[in-house]
Amino acid sequence: MRNKLFRGTPASPGICIARVVPYIAVMPERLVKTENRKQKTEDKTLYEIERFKNAIEMTEQELISIRKGFLSRTDNHHASMLDIQLLALRDKTIMDGTIELIKKEKRTADSAFRKVVKKTLSNIPRIIDDYIRQRLDDIKDVSRRIMRNLKEQKIESIVAMEKNDHIVIAHDITPSESAQFANRKVVGFATNLGSENSHTSIMARALEIPAVVGLRNIWKSVKSGELAIIDGNNGVVIIDPDESTLRAYRRKEKEIEKHQRNLESMAKLPCVTLDGNAIELAANIEMPFEIKTAIAHGAKGIGLMRTEFLYLKEDRFPSENEQYEVYRDIAEVIAPESLIIRTLDIGGDKLLHTDEMVDANPFLGWRGIRFSLSEKGIFKEQLRAILRANVRKNIKILFPMITDVKEVISAKKILKRVKEELETEGISDDFNIEVGVMIEVPSASLSAKAIAKEVDFLSIGSNDLTQYVLACDRTNRRLADLYNSLHPTILKLISETVDAGHKEHKWVGLCGELAHNPLTIPILIGFGIDELSVSPLYLTKVKKIIRNISMEEAQWLAREILVCNTLTEVEKFLEKKVLTEFSVIREMVERSAL
Ligand code: PEP
Ligand code: MG
């Protein structure tokens, strides 16, 4: 059947048309919990077989490229030594034996392969003959390579093998996996799981590739190499489109490009309202390479640099020096504008792959500042790197997941100790650095005044604030309708947080996804928000809206919306008083639904 249509949640805007990556069977261990056991076992077996075949394929590619390298430096005779390994790789006893064991004994690919290799090696007669010994070494060598590829096999290593642009369709993609799509030929992705504000979606926006998540059953319904369209604006994926659908989408793709070019003229203009009130418009970045896009789109500084991805990318903690170099380079490029570095916000859906990190309720567990305060060594290393990198004096520190002023005081104490240590080591004694906290938990918002006394600025994280106020996991696709940052209680908390910060003469920013919603931009400005920080992709759109409204209008809207008591009232108000009244906002909403 042609034109198979799937509807999900738009995660990252844009349209892409490409073939589906042949390795759609990439399936994380955590399968959908509600699937029945038999189904689960069958899927698992298929997954392990696929994983094993992928590892063989990857090993083959590696050996071929080593052979090529060899050939360019030595002669054919030497290079042909690798042919023996290539032959050993496709050895039928090992290949078939492993697949058989995965099926029969329900073993993982690693365990089945290990058992088959052990048996094969023990069957070879123990003749002390040079020739046989070398063959044994070849088998051992190639087996080690396969084993390593089995262990390291993740989505990124699989997609890296692709030569042409392609779309990844998976059951789920973790933020660390999507982090590794950078510079690969992945032009879009679609997943069964996920929601608009899950970190995987945020990552897709960072990479500027269209994505749709929460598609429920897409992963099992596509075949390798099928042509697919991802419409990231409308949350639609079409598999095997017919000619007229393809033509229509190619037209849409061109229109979006044209609109984008139009917006680009905004980049160099100041971010001021019609009546001349300046609003700081900064960029959120997850990966160092995004700094270029942020600047090209006119960012006035980096309002939020998430540092988890530096950690998640490698599945290990980066050293102080590695971090120092990344922070220093970004600070240098963005100077004299500021760079706000958020300390590690690991936990929640940004998990490290270690056993200790697995909480029963990750979003209510050991994440953000809680992790940093108990893993002081890791925290201090990051703070040292930040302080050392502050050569241009434009870095600010931001602490995530603060629930109480006590945590702010503890974090500041550690920061003070780190400064003293660096001073003793003679590294520097000039450590004037501004410190701010994320207001993303209801308790922090309600005690914002006390917290503001302790810091230089507040940054509202509407993504987490929404999930904690509404008791609604931001990654749960079943709750996608419930997870709504427009809820009147959230708007009230935002407005009160701004007032609390201002009473203490501290500036207040907002760096959650709400900051780029065309309907809420005037409301936030009207609340008195000093800074908005958004993904580089949205900078020009947000600026165009700000430049077309007056502070007076924004303040009126902000006052009126706070009178709404229900979500429906808020939505009606936005429709009547914002969407209908402001043509620039209507244009942005319509464009994003192209
Ligand atoms: C937020 O919670 O709104 C935020 C900006 O932080 P993150 O999305 O990284 O949790
Ligand atoms: Mg957050």
PDB file of C-alpha atoms in Angstrom, residues 359-464:
ATOM      1  CA  ASP A 359      15.958   5.664  39.424  1.00  0.00           C
ATOM      2  CA  ALA A 360      12.458   4.275  39.792  1.00  0.00           C
ATOM      3  CA  ASN A 361      11.122   7.773  39.085  1.00  0.00           C
ATOM      4  CA  PRO A 362      13.903   9.489  37.146  1.00  0.00           C
ATOM      5  CA  PHE A 363      12.191  12.879  36.910  1.00  0.00           C
ATOM      6  CA  LEU A 364      11.600  12.873  40.662  1.00  0.00           C
ATOM      7  CA  GLY A 365      14.959  11.383  41.398  1.00  0.00           C
ATOM      8  CA  TRP A 366      18.635  12.022  41.421  1.00  0.00           C
ATOM      9  CA  ARG A 367      18.961  14.746  38.800  1.00  0.00           C
ATOM     10  CA  GLY A 368      20.390  18.210  38.276  1.00  0.00           C
ATOM     11  CA  ILE A 369      21.834  19.922  41.311  1.00  0.00           C
ATOM     12  CA  ARG A 370      20.979  16.876  43.469  1.00  0.00           C
ATOM     13  CA  PHE A 371      23.440  14.818  41.478  1.00  0.00           C
ATOM     14  CA  SER A 372      26.095  17.551  41.531  1.00  0.00           C
ATOM     15  CA  LEU A 373      25.803  18.114  45.287  1.00  0.00           C
ATOM     16  CA  SER A 374      26.326  14.444  46.021  1.00  0.00           C
ATOM     17  CA  GLU A 375      28.956  13.806  43.334  1.00  0.00           C
ATOM     18  CA  LYS A 376      31.133  16.671  44.478  1.00  0.00           C
ATOM     19  CA  GLY A 377      34.188  15.530  42.556  1.00  0.00           C
ATOM     20  CA  ILE A 378      32.374  15.718  39.235  1.00  0.00           C
ATOM     21  CA  PHE A 379      30.725  19.010  40.201  1.00  0.00           C
ATOM     22  CA  LYS A 380      34.005  20.607  41.252  1.00  0.00           C
ATOM     23  CA  GLU A 381      35.692  19.521  38.046  1.00  0.00           C
ATOM     24  CA  GLN A 382      32.986  21.220  36.009  1.00  0.00           C
ATOM     25  CA  LEU A 383      33.162  24.398  38.099  1.00  0.00           C
ATOM     26  CA  ARG A 384      36.951  24.483  37.760  1.00  0.00           C
ATOM     27  CA  ALA A 385      36.634  24.149  34.000  1.00  0.00           C
ATOM     28  CA  ILE A 386      34.055  26.971  33.852  1.00  0.00           C
ATOM     29  CA  LEU A 387      36.076  29.336  36.044  1.00  0.00           C
ATOM     30  CA  ARG A 388      39.278  28.682  34.121  1.00  0.00           C
ATOM     31  CA  ALA A 389      37.460  29.211  30.816  1.00  0.00           C
ATOM     32  CA  ASN A 390      36.160  32.613  31.856  1.00  0.00           C
ATOM     33  CA  VAL A 391      39.051  34.441  30.246  1.00  0.00           C
ATOM     34  CA  ARG A 392      36.808  36.979  28.501  1.00  0.00           C
ATOM     35  CA  LYS A 393      34.738  37.510  31.681  1.00  0.00           C
ATOM     36  CA  ASN A 394      31.508  36.815  29.823  1.00  0.00           C
ATOM     37  CA  ILE A 395      30.543  33.460  31.389  1.00  0.00           C
ATOM     38  CA  LYS A 396      27.711  33.057  33.906  1.00  0.00           C
ATOM     39  CA  ILE A 397      26.890  29.901  35.876  1.00  0.00           C
ATOM     40  CA  LEU A 398      23.381  28.435  36.068  1.00  0.00           C
ATOM     41  CA  PHE A 399      22.306  25.737  38.555  1.00  0.00           C
ATOM     42  CA  PRO A 400      19.479  23.383  37.445  1.00  0.00           C
ATOM     43  CA  MET A 401      16.662  21.666  39.389  1.00  0.00           C
ATOM     44  CA  ILE A 402      16.797  23.877  42.457  1.00  0.00           C
ATOM     45  CA  THR A 403      13.971  23.137  44.876  1.00  0.00           C
ATOM     46  CA  ASP A 404      15.071  25.177  47.874  1.00  0.00           C
ATOM     47  CA  VAL A 405      17.383  28.037  48.764  1.00  0.00           C
ATOM     48  CA  LYS A 406      19.443  25.562  50.823  1.00  0.00           C
ATOM     49  CA  GLU A 407      20.675  23.909  47.638  1.00  0.00           C
ATOM     50  CA  VAL A 408      21.701  27.280  46.234  1.00  0.00           C
ATOM     51  CA  ILE A 409      23.716  28.021  49.341  1.00  0.00           C
ATOM     52  CA  SER A 410      25.418  24.593  49.222  1.00  0.00           C
ATOM     53  CA  ALA A 411      26.258  24.972  45.537  1.00  0.00           C
ATOM     54  CA  LYS A 412      27.664  28.448  46.111  1.00  0.00           C
ATOM     55  CA  LYS A 413      29.793  27.124  48.999  1.00  0.00           C
ATOM     56  CA  ILE A 414      31.340  24.544  46.693  1.00  0.00           C
ATOM     57  CA  LEU A 415      31.903  27.223  44.062  1.00  0.00           C
ATOM     58  CA  LYS A 416      33.674  29.358  46.669  1.00  0.00           C
ATOM     59  CA  ARG A 417      35.895  26.418  47.660  1.00  0.00           C
ATOM     60  CA  VAL A 418      36.784  25.776  44.031  1.00  0.00           C
ATOM     61  CA  LYS A 419      37.726  29.435  43.587  1.00  0.00           C
ATOM     62  CA  GLU A 420      39.993  29.216  46.656  1.00  0.00           C
ATOM     63  CA  GLU A 421      41.638  26.057  45.356  1.00  0.00           C
ATOM     64  CA  LEU A 422      42.353  27.660  41.996  1.00  0.00           C
ATOM     65  CA  GLU A 423      43.760  30.672  43.789  1.00  0.00           C
ATOM     66  CA  THR A 424      46.050  28.487  45.910  1.00  0.00           C
ATOM     67  CA  GLU A 425      47.234  26.741  42.768  1.00  0.00           C
ATOM     68  CA  GLY A 426      48.079  30.173  41.412  1.00  0.00           C
ATOM     69  CA  ILE A 427      45.758  29.787  38.449  1.00  0.00           C
ATOM     70  CA  SER A 428      43.937  33.078  39.015  1.00  0.00           C
ATOM     71  CA  ASP A 429      42.359  35.144  41.738  1.00  0.00           C
ATOM     72  CA  ASP A 430      39.874  37.061  39.613  1.00  0.00           C
ATOM     73  CA  PHE A 431      36.752  34.973  39.878  1.00  0.00           C
ATOM     74  CA  ASN A 432      33.911  37.423  39.727  1.00  0.00           C
ATOM     75  CA  ILE A 433      31.297  35.365  38.032  1.00  0.00           C
ATOM     76  CA  GLU A 434      27.529  35.796  38.025  1.00  0.00           C
ATOM     77  CA  VAL A 435      25.453  32.916  39.339  1.00  0.00           C
ATOM     78  CA  GLY A 436      21.836  32.151  38.499  1.00  0.00           C
ATOM     79  CA  VAL A 437      19.382  29.333  39.056  1.00  0.00           C
ATOM     80  CA  MET A 438      16.765  27.599  36.980  1.00  0.00           C
ATOM     81  CA  ILE A 439      13.239  28.088  38.281  1.00  0.00           C
ATOM     82  CA  GLU A 440      11.650  24.902  37.021  1.00  0.00           C
ATOM     83  CA  VAL A 441      10.145  23.286  40.099  1.00  0.00           C
ATOM     84  CA  PRO A 442       6.995  24.693  41.759  1.00  0.00           C
ATOM     85  CA  SER A 443       8.717  25.032  45.154  1.00  0.00           C
ATOM     86  CA  ALA A 444      11.457  27.153  43.582  1.00  0.00           C
ATOM     87  CA  SER A 445       8.945  29.352  41.833  1.00  0.00           C
ATOM     88  CA  LEU A 446       6.971  29.839  45.044  1.00  0.00           C
ATOM     89  CA  SER A 447      10.135  30.736  46.964  1.00  0.00           C
ATOM     90  CA  ALA A 448      11.660  32.740  44.107  1.00  0.00           C
ATOM     91  CA  LYS A 449      12.068  35.842  46.257  1.00  0.00           C
ATOM     92  CA  ALA A 450      14.237  34.061  48.825  1.00  0.00           C
ATOM     93  CA  ILE A 451      16.223  32.372  46.073  1.00  0.00           C
ATOM     94  CA  ALA A 452      16.663  35.631  44.155  1.00  0.00           C
ATOM     95  CA  LYS A 453      18.363  37.159  47.209  1.00  0.00           C
ATOM     96  CA  GLU A 454      21.132  34.574  46.834  1.00  0.00           C
ATOM     97  CA  VAL A 455      21.805  34.886  43.110  1.00  0.00           C
ATOM     98  CA  ASP A 456      22.350  37.345  40.261  1.00  0.00           C
ATOM     99  CA  PHE A 457      19.562  36.160  37.974  1.00  0.00           C
ATOM    100  CA  LEU A 458      16.742  33.660  37.534  1.00  0.00           C
ATOM    101  CA  SER A 459      16.019  31.590  34.453  1.00  0.00           C
ATOM    102  CA  ILE A 460      12.581  30.006  34.204  1.00  0.00           C
ATOM    103  CA  GLY A 461      12.554  26.488  32.759  1.00  0.00           C
ATOM    104  CA  SER A 462       8.996  26.163  31.493  1.00  0.00           C
ATOM    105  CA  ASN A 463       9.543  22.605  30.227  1.00  0.00           C
ATOM    106  CA  ASP A 464      10.156  21.145  33.643  1.00  0.00           C
TER     107      ASP A 464
END
